[in-house]
Amino acid sequence: MTATATRATHASTQAADHADQAGLVPLKPAPFNAESSVAALEPDVTPTPSFYVRSNFAVPSLDAAAFRLGIGGAVRQALELTLDELRALGSQTITTVMECAGNNRLQLAPLPSGEPWHVGAISAGTWTGTPLRAVLDRAGVQDGVVEILFEGADHGKPKDGPGDIPFARSLPLDKALAEGTLLAYEMNGEPLPRDHGAPLRLVVPSWYGMASVKWLNRIHAITEPFTGYYQRNRYIYELSDGSQAQPVTTMRVKSIIISPDEGGTVPPGPLTVRGKAWSGHGEIVRVEVAVDGGDDWREARLLPQTSATSWRAWELDWTADAAGRRALRSRATDSAGNVQPDDPRWNKYGYGNNAVRPITFNVSA
Ligand SMILES: Nc1nc2c(c(=O)[nH]1)N[C@H]1C(S)=C(S)[C@@H](COP(=O)(O)O)O[C@H]1N2
Ligand SMILES: [Mo]
């Protein structure tokens, strides 16, 4: 597709931010939602034009010069901070992997409602911003505060929701104060693009993407747990057995095969299988790869971990021997001892699927 044709398709939405869609596979034009192509996941940091986009509502257009972040609720000193005032509180740059909780939903049966994400609702970004802790320290969190609530400037009416609501999520106080939780104004060395939350977004390492509130408008220190729609009605693991739903939080251990291409053809001979693995529960300590079906798991080589909160690249040398359709599976283990399950764990909204997933490709004769 030419750049012009691509732009025309999304003319009514946010064409400027993703005029160049190389590496993005669109799911929905308005609001624009797209996953990264598998090939775009090869570099350690995903280039911004290929970074997946997940937006629930129309993308707000905020003026960075007029922007004020409000900090209120149970704090000693309510604040209204400009971007420059935020910068003056200190800056930090981190690289994190971000995965949508709905990634790999398509592997669940019966298929839950929600965006039909395949494997690419994941990307890694380098973020620069103000540590949230610095802002909360400046405002002075009062005794009795249990959570920090984050409200985006975007809003709308979810089908089964309570009317017109903003995208709002809370974090437990300890996660809000944790090292790495950032109010980011830069992504991959450039001002944050509109689709990714300009001018300011939260970045919560180790948690699924829904925690990283975009177009951040207001922060409230609260003394009771938040019960809003995107906290209690969505981003929950709800089973069909009547058990209490659990909140979706930390990213489960998972891996993806990036090369060879799924559905592609490779010549016979030596081949390096490549992929990435990640977990919010700890570092990746092992990746195994099985060629074809059965339980002949081989140990993949782990490449150096480039950031504690990002993914880890891995490789396996293999010789493509027999011609025909072949299958590959990868299985990651993290330092907390979590291993990818063989079977997807179904839940009503289709979150957190980290099951082993075979890809097939062809070895030519
Ligand atoms: N304000 C706001 N923040 C949001 C969302 C949203 O719809 N509105 N989507 C969340 C979800 S579900 C994900 S997976 C990530 C996606 O971030 P990205 O679009 O930069 O990849 O943003 C999160 N933050
Ligand atoms: Mo998401």
XYZ file of C-alpha atoms and ligand atoms in Angstrom:
390
model
C 0.000 0.000 0.000
C 1.329 3.464 -0.767
C 1.671 6.066 1.951
C -1.085 8.094 0.315
C -3.513 5.202 0.265
C -2.707 4.405 3.900
C -3.307 7.984 4.922
C -6.616 8.116 3.094
C -7.894 5.017 4.914
C -7.555 6.674 8.298
C -8.172 10.268 7.217
C -10.953 10.692 9.748
C -8.851 9.552 12.686
C -5.271 10.385 13.499
C -3.533 10.148 10.164
C -0.626 12.365 11.148
C 0.695 10.044 13.850
C 0.752 6.911 11.775
C 0.963 8.088 8.189
C 3.769 5.583 7.856
C 2.292 2.275 8.926
C 5.248 0.064 8.121
C 5.150 -2.779 10.586
C 1.610 -2.170 11.831
C -1.337 -4.436 11.112
C -4.564 -2.413 11.517
C -7.495 -3.859 13.471
C -9.852 -0.908 13.492
C -9.754 2.523 11.817
C -11.655 4.540 14.454
C -10.459 4.645 17.095
C -7.263 3.507 15.431
C -6.139 0.128 16.817
C -3.306 -1.898 15.329
C -0.886 -4.636 16.264
C 2.788 -4.873 15.425
C 3.737 -7.181 12.607
C 5.847 -10.095 13.836
C 8.807 -8.889 11.753
C 8.647 -5.500 13.502
C 9.335 -7.246 16.830
C 12.866 -8.230 15.778
C 14.739 -5.180 17.188
C 15.157 -4.865 20.976
C 13.232 -1.588 20.895
C 10.242 -1.426 18.571
C 10.417 1.589 16.230
C 7.593 4.011 17.067
C 5.750 3.624 13.714
C 5.535 -0.156 14.389
C 4.526 0.053 18.082
C 1.070 -1.468 18.636
C -1.792 0.929 19.346
C -4.680 0.148 21.662
C -7.195 2.935 22.259
C -10.689 2.445 23.661
C -12.091 5.854 22.662
C -11.501 8.629 20.117
C -7.983 9.981 20.541
C -7.979 13.357 22.324
C -5.958 16.234 20.956
C -4.204 17.992 23.816
C -2.130 21.150 23.579
C 1.242 20.481 25.236
C 1.806 24.190 25.936
C -1.503 24.573 27.778
C -1.238 21.174 29.478
C -1.503 20.895 33.279
C -1.371 17.636 35.191
C -3.720 17.849 38.168
C -2.706 16.018 41.365
C -5.343 15.940 44.074
C -7.310 13.798 46.507
C -5.725 12.833 49.827
C -2.523 14.834 49.415
C -1.091 17.602 51.598
C -0.682 19.939 48.627
C -2.834 19.719 45.490
C -0.778 20.553 42.393
C -1.207 21.644 38.791
C 2.022 20.995 36.921
C 3.100 22.067 33.461
C 5.337 19.756 31.439
C 8.319 21.967 32.267
C 7.531 21.777 35.981
C 7.344 17.984 35.678
C 10.705 17.893 33.909
C 12.198 19.958 36.736
C 11.308 17.180 39.211
C 13.922 14.896 37.642
C 13.955 12.586 34.684
C 14.510 8.899 34.098
C 14.743 6.786 30.935
C 13.713 3.129 30.901
C 13.112 0.481 28.270
C 10.077 -1.696 28.908
C 8.106 -4.277 27.055
C 4.377 -3.481 26.967
C 1.802 -6.128 26.184
C -1.942 -5.711 25.846
C -3.770 -8.086 28.199
C -5.870 -9.135 25.188
C -2.859 -10.227 23.125
C -3.362 -13.752 21.701
C -7.082 -13.601 22.479
C -7.660 -15.323 19.109
C -6.172 -18.513 20.541
C -9.031 -18.841 23.078
C -12.106 -20.945 22.396
C -14.881 -20.030 22.516
C -13.557 -16.678 21.313
C -14.303 -13.984 23.936
C -15.634 -10.574 22.895
C -13.086 -7.770 22.519
C -10.511 -6.860 19.909
C -9.372 -9.945 17.983
C -5.669 -9.581 18.749
C -3.388 -12.109 17.131
C 0.227 -12.214 18.444
C 1.382 -8.608 17.942
C -0.313 -6.574 20.683
C 3.127 -6.242 22.220
C 6.069 -3.900 21.674
C 9.076 -2.554 23.562
C 9.679 1.172 23.997
C 12.214 3.485 25.572
C 10.425 6.032 27.724
C 11.687 9.217 29.305
C 9.729 10.994 31.985
C 9.347 11.966 35.616
C 9.351 9.193 38.214
C 5.799 9.139 39.603
C 7.290 8.913 43.082
C 8.867 12.365 42.688
C 5.469 13.899 41.924
C 3.717 12.067 44.763
C 6.469 13.077 47.188
C 6.055 16.702 46.125
C 2.273 16.541 46.691
C 2.662 14.582 49.954
C 0.509 11.454 50.083
C -1.552 11.411 53.277
C -1.868 8.512 55.721
C -4.659 6.149 54.751
C -4.075 6.378 50.993
C -4.363 2.900 49.452
C -4.317 3.578 45.719
C -3.422 6.235 43.188
C -6.037 6.846 40.503
C -5.108 7.937 36.982
C -7.609 9.535 34.622
C -7.140 9.902 30.879
C -8.560 12.781 28.827
C -10.317 10.301 26.489
C -13.862 9.229 27.248
C -16.884 7.471 25.817
C -19.694 5.016 26.473
C -18.681 1.361 26.738
C -21.547 -0.872 25.503
C -22.283 -2.352 28.926
C -20.874 0.581 30.890
C -22.375 3.227 33.162
C -22.585 6.032 30.543
C -19.955 8.502 29.370
C -16.778 7.795 31.337
C -13.073 8.582 31.006
C -10.490 5.810 30.726
C -9.440 5.583 34.373
C -7.363 3.034 36.283
C -5.756 2.832 39.691
C -2.528 1.347 41.037
C -1.856 0.109 44.562
C 0.232 2.743 46.387
C 3.345 0.535 46.461
C 3.303 0.026 42.679
C 2.716 3.761 42.155
C 5.785 4.518 44.276
C 7.896 1.725 42.777
C 11.129 2.347 40.911
C 10.360 2.508 37.179
C 6.771 3.766 37.346
C 7.025 6.817 35.136
C 5.076 9.791 33.844
C 6.472 9.688 30.319
C 6.619 12.588 27.890
C 9.083 10.977 25.448
C 8.995 7.695 23.560
C 12.065 6.397 21.731
C 13.784 9.785 22.071
C 10.978 11.881 20.577
C 8.013 13.706 22.131
C 5.254 11.191 22.864
C 3.095 10.727 19.733
C -0.633 11.336 19.898
C -1.669 7.685 19.513
C 0.577 6.747 22.434
C -0.815 9.341 24.835
C 0.613 12.812 24.093
C 1.601 14.853 25.870
C 1.893 12.629 28.989
C 1.223 8.996 29.834
C 1.817 6.647 32.685
C 4.246 3.768 32.062
C 3.956 0.849 34.486
C 6.726 -1.703 33.904
C 5.847 -5.399 34.398
C 2.074 -4.876 34.237
C -0.125 -5.449 31.217
C -0.653 -2.351 29.067
C -4.024 -1.243 30.461
C -2.227 0.106 33.552
C -0.207 2.572 31.467
C -2.888 5.281 31.164
C -2.454 7.500 28.086
C -3.428 11.210 27.747
C -3.015 11.448 31.493
C -5.073 14.323 32.834
C -5.458 13.918 36.578
C -4.034 11.911 39.442
C -5.937 11.346 42.700
C -4.667 9.826 45.914
C -7.585 7.741 47.209
C -8.355 6.090 50.534
C -10.722 3.406 49.179
C -10.008 1.024 46.282
C -11.198 2.366 42.912
C -14.233 0.524 41.526
C -14.596 2.166 38.078
C -15.576 0.258 34.935
C -12.019 -0.337 33.656
C -10.995 -1.538 37.113
C -13.867 -3.828 38.142
C -15.803 -4.653 34.945
C -12.894 -5.041 32.528
C -9.272 -6.135 32.897
C -10.387 -8.887 35.250
C -9.920 -12.627 35.012
C -13.491 -13.850 35.185
C -14.049 -17.578 34.917
C -17.335 -19.352 34.336
C -17.176 -21.353 37.580
C -18.662 -18.707 39.845
C -15.314 -17.915 41.490
C -14.433 -14.341 42.421
C -12.938 -12.415 39.463
C -9.278 -11.429 39.901
C -7.732 -8.193 38.621
C -5.390 -8.403 35.620
C -2.033 -7.018 36.729
C 1.418 -8.499 36.059
C 2.398 -9.843 32.625
C 2.520 -13.634 32.547
C 5.644 -15.391 31.280
C 5.507 -15.734 27.498
C 7.548 -16.085 24.317
C 7.120 -15.485 20.615
C 8.861 -16.980 17.593
C 9.844 -14.175 15.222
C 11.842 -16.102 12.641
C 11.210 -18.195 10.576
C 8.084 -16.420 9.343
C 4.853 -18.133 10.204
C 3.461 -19.614 6.983
C 6.669 -18.839 5.058
C 9.074 -21.124 3.217
C 12.745 -21.709 4.033
C 15.336 -23.669 2.075
C 16.707 -26.887 3.605
C 19.882 -26.470 5.674
C 21.059 -24.574 8.752
C 18.607 -22.097 10.197
C 18.590 -19.916 13.312
C 15.228 -19.824 15.021
C 14.827 -16.452 16.756
C 12.375 -14.957 19.179
C 11.709 -12.937 22.302
C 10.562 -13.902 25.796
C 9.320 -11.798 28.720
C 7.618 -11.929 32.104
C 6.430 -9.345 34.597
C 7.298 -11.746 37.437
C 11.051 -11.819 36.941
C 13.737 -12.281 34.370
C 13.680 -14.958 31.701
C 15.939 -17.820 32.760
C 15.126 -20.401 30.110
C 13.581 -20.785 26.671
C 13.045 -24.189 25.104
C 12.047 -24.883 21.539
C 10.369 -28.007 20.198
C 10.589 -28.855 16.541
C 7.388 -30.447 15.287
C 5.046 -32.146 17.751
C 6.025 -34.223 20.765
C 8.278 -33.413 23.692
C 11.729 -33.034 22.170
C 12.379 -29.647 23.800
C 15.782 -28.124 23.035
C 17.489 -25.423 25.068
C 17.600 -22.068 23.242
C 20.504 -19.646 23.720
C 19.510 -16.574 25.734
C 20.967 -13.308 24.481
C 22.049 -10.689 27.046
C 19.223 -9.026 28.942
C 19.401 -5.399 27.771
C 16.925 -3.992 30.320
C 15.498 -5.573 33.487
C 11.968 -4.512 32.469
C 12.144 -5.479 28.823
C 12.079 -8.726 26.879
C 14.962 -11.049 26.194
C 16.018 -12.260 22.760
C 16.775 -15.954 22.244
C 18.064 -18.172 19.406
C 18.273 -21.814 18.509
C 20.456 -23.260 15.770
C 18.632 -25.929 13.863
C 19.014 -27.707 10.563
C 15.899 -27.716 8.433
C 16.094 -31.340 7.316
C 12.930 -32.977 6.058
C 11.004 -30.985 3.430
C 7.368 -30.128 3.956
C 5.283 -28.420 6.595
C 7.112 -28.148 9.907
C 6.031 -26.833 13.301
C 7.926 -24.945 15.975
C 6.920 -24.158 19.534
C 8.693 -22.053 22.164
C 8.293 -22.208 25.942
C 9.748 -19.673 28.382
C 10.473 -19.968 32.115
C 11.017 -16.983 34.434
C 13.102 -16.591 37.584
C 9.988 -17.017 39.737
C 9.613 -20.522 38.267
C 6.617 -19.726 36.042
C 6.492 -21.729 32.807
C 4.221 -21.141 29.821
C 1.307 -23.603 29.952
C 0.470 -25.868 27.019
C -3.192 -24.950 27.095
C -4.672 -21.454 26.973
C -6.468 -20.552 30.203
C -9.874 -19.346 29.061
C -11.519 -16.409 30.813
C -14.612 -14.405 29.917
C -12.859 -11.360 28.425
C -9.896 -13.207 26.992
C -6.978 -11.733 28.941
C -3.517 -12.976 29.819
C -3.236 -15.830 27.335
C 0.372 -16.978 27.545
C 0.025 -20.543 26.272
C 2.652 -22.205 24.082
C 1.667 -21.530 20.485
C 2.861 -23.567 17.486
C 3.795 -21.834 14.274
C 4.090 -23.696 11.004
C 6.253 -22.967 7.978
C 7.505 -24.932 4.984
C 10.904 -26.383 4.231
C 11.336 -26.481 0.462
C 12.507 -29.687 -1.232
N -6.350 6.906 28.324
C -6.179 5.660 27.864
N -5.091 4.974 28.243
C -4.877 3.722 27.792
C -5.816 3.084 26.952
C -6.960 3.820 26.561
O -7.832 3.349 25.811
N -7.096 5.108 27.033
N -5.599 1.776 26.555
C -4.749 0.988 27.454
C -4.406 -0.314 26.910
S -5.622 -1.496 27.003
C -3.147 -0.603 26.444
S -2.749 -2.184 25.995
C -2.112 0.446 26.325
C -1.627 0.539 24.896
O -0.677 1.544 24.750
P -0.186 1.910 23.268
O -1.387 2.278 22.448
O 0.786 3.014 23.419
O 0.461 0.663 22.717
O -2.609 1.723 26.703
C -3.466 1.733 27.814
N -3.754 3.088 28.187
Mo -4.712 -3.482 26.368
